Amino acid sequence: MTEAMNGQEYILFATKLAREAGKIALEGRKEKIVSYQFKSSHKDLVTEIDRQVERFIVAKIKETYPSHGILGEEGTNIDGGGNSSYRWVIDPIDGTTNFIHQGINFCVSIALYQGGEGVAGVVYDPSRDELFSGERGKGAFLNGSPIGFTGEKKMDESLIGTNLIWVGRTRRLKLEESIYRLANVSRGVRSLGAAALELAYVAAGRLDAYLGLYLSPWDYGAGKLIVEEAGGKVSNFDGDSLSLISEKQGLLASHPSIHGDLLQFLKRE
Ligand code: 2AM
Ligand code: CA
C-alpha cells in the first residue's frame, strides 16, 4: 500500500484494527482479577493486557505501513522511515483503571496524523460495541451513522465531563475556583474516567464539553479529530491548538456554542 491512500482507506484499516484490539482487551478481561503495575502514581495503572494490545496494534501498522511513524502510550516511539509525514498515535487501552475495576468504560484509541493534522481517528468501546470515527473533511460517525452538533447550547443546559483525579492539579494551575464555578453554572459534571471515550461522547452529544488536565497525544489524538469532524471545538485552555509533541496538556473540547464561555471560565485566577 502507498502513501497516496485516501482517508477512507485509513479509516477502514483503523476501524478493523480497533475492533480486533478491543476483542483482545475484552478476552483478557474475562479474568475477574487483572494484575497491574503502577506508573507515575497510585492512580496511574498499566496491565499486561495494555502492553499486549499495544504490541498487536504496532505490529499490524508496521506490517501495513512500514514507513509510518507510531507513538503509543506504553512505550512505542517509532520514527518510521523514508520521508513519510504520517504518524499513528495510539492508546491500546484508555481508561485502564475502569478496565481493571469495572470491566467497562474503557476503549481503544487509534489516530493517524499527517504533520500536525488529523487524517483519521477511531475510538472503540468493546464492551458496548460502539465505534466512534472521524475522517478529515468527511464528518464523524457512531457505528457508521453520522453524529454532530445541532442547535445552540447554553452553559446552564450543558453537561460537562472532567475527572476529579486532577483536583490537586487544579490547585497548582490556579483553576480550582474556575472548576468550582463551572460545576455551579452548568447542568452538572460527569466523570467517566476515559478521556478518549469522553471526547467521543462530546461528539455524540452525550456530553456538551470535556475538560482534561494533563492529557497526552495518545489520550486525545483520535477523540480530538472526532469532535472537530462533528463540528465541535478543541483547544488548550488559552484557546490555542494542542501540540502533538507535548505531554500533559490542558484540553477543552465542546459544543461550538459554549467554547468561548468555557474559555472565559478557565482564565487563570
Ligand atoms: P489511561 O487510562 O490511558 O491511563 C482518566 O480520567 C483519564 O486520564 C484516562 O483517559 C487516563 O488514560 C488519562 N490519564 C492521563 N494521565 C494520567 C495519569 N497520570 N494518571 C491517571 N490517568 C491519566
Ligand atoms: Ca492507556
Short mmCIF file of N, CA and C and ligand atoms in Angstrom, two decimals, residues 40 43-44 73 91 93-96 163 165-166 193-195 214-215 219, ligand 1:
data_model
loop_
_atom_site.label_atom_id
_atom_site.label_comp_id
_atom_site.label_asym_id
_atom_site.label_seq_id
_atom_site.Cartn_x
_atom_site.Cartn_y
_atom_site.Cartn_z
N SER A 40 3.16 6.47 37.02
CA SER A 40 3.62 7.69 37.71
C SER A 40 3.09 7.85 39.14
N LYS A 43 -2.56 6.20 41.05
CA LYS A 43 -3.75 6.35 40.20
C LYS A 43 -3.45 6.05 38.75
N ASP A 44 -2.20 5.79 38.45
CA ASP A 44 -1.75 5.65 37.05
C ASP A 44 -1.31 4.19 36.85
N GLU A 73 1.10 4.89 23.99
CA GLU A 73 1.25 5.21 25.42
C GLU A 73 2.22 4.28 26.13
N ASP A 91 -3.56 4.69 21.83
CA ASP A 91 -3.67 4.28 23.23
C ASP A 91 -4.35 2.91 23.22
N ILE A 93 -5.33 0.84 25.59
CA ILE A 93 -6.50 0.85 26.49
C ILE A 93 -6.54 2.22 27.16
N ASP A 94 -7.54 3.00 26.82
CA ASP A 94 -7.74 4.26 27.53
C ASP A 94 -8.81 4.00 28.58
N GLY A 95 -8.50 4.40 29.83
CA GLY A 95 -9.41 4.08 30.92
C GLY A 95 -8.97 2.77 31.58
N THR A 96 -7.66 2.61 31.76
CA THR A 96 -7.14 1.35 32.33
C THR A 96 -7.70 1.09 33.73
N ASN A 163 -12.44 15.06 35.34
CA ASN A 163 -12.07 14.00 36.26
C ASN A 163 -11.48 14.57 37.54
N ILE A 165 -9.58 13.18 39.60
CA ILE A 165 -8.19 12.81 39.95
C ILE A 165 -7.27 14.02 39.78
N TRP A 166 -7.77 15.02 39.05
CA TRP A 166 -6.93 16.19 38.77
C TRP A 166 -7.16 17.32 39.76
N GLY A 193 -13.89 8.68 33.27
CA GLY A 193 -12.56 8.15 33.57
C GLY A 193 -11.82 7.57 32.37
N ALA A 194 -12.22 7.95 31.17
CA ALA A 194 -11.51 7.53 29.95
C ALA A 194 -11.60 8.69 28.96
N ALA A 195 -10.52 9.47 28.87
CA ALA A 195 -10.55 10.73 28.12
C ALA A 195 -10.99 10.53 26.67
N TYR A 214 -3.71 17.82 31.93
CA TYR A 214 -2.56 16.90 31.83
C TYR A 214 -2.83 15.71 30.90
N LEU A 215 -3.31 15.96 29.71
CA LEU A 215 -3.51 14.86 28.75
C LEU A 215 -2.35 14.79 27.76
N ASP A 219 -4.00 10.19 24.50
CA ASP A 219 -5.31 10.31 25.15
C ASP A 219 -6.31 11.00 24.23
P1 2AM B 1 -5.26 5.91 30.71
O1 2AM B 1 -6.39 5.15 31.26
O2 2AM B 1 -4.89 5.51 29.32
O3 2AM B 1 -4.07 5.98 31.63
C1 2AM B 1 -8.54 9.49 33.45
O4 2AM B 1 -9.72 10.23 33.55
C2 2AM B 1 -8.06 9.70 32.03
O5 2AM B 1 -6.83 10.41 32.07
C3 2AM B 1 -7.80 8.43 31.28
O6 2AM B 1 -8.08 8.68 29.94
C4 2AM B 1 -6.32 8.19 31.53
O7 2AM B 1 -5.73 7.45 30.50
C5 2AM B 1 -5.82 9.62 31.49
N1 2AM B 1 -4.57 9.88 32.19
C6 2AM B 1 -3.55 10.56 31.64
N2 2AM B 1 -2.54 10.68 32.52
C7 2AM B 1 -2.91 10.03 33.65
C8 2AM B 1 -2.29 9.79 34.92
N3 2AM B 1 -1.07 10.23 35.18
N4 2AM B 1 -2.96 9.09 35.84
C9 2AM B 1 -4.21 8.62 35.56
N5 2AM B 1 -4.85 8.83 34.40
C10 2AM B 1 -4.22 9.52 33.44
#
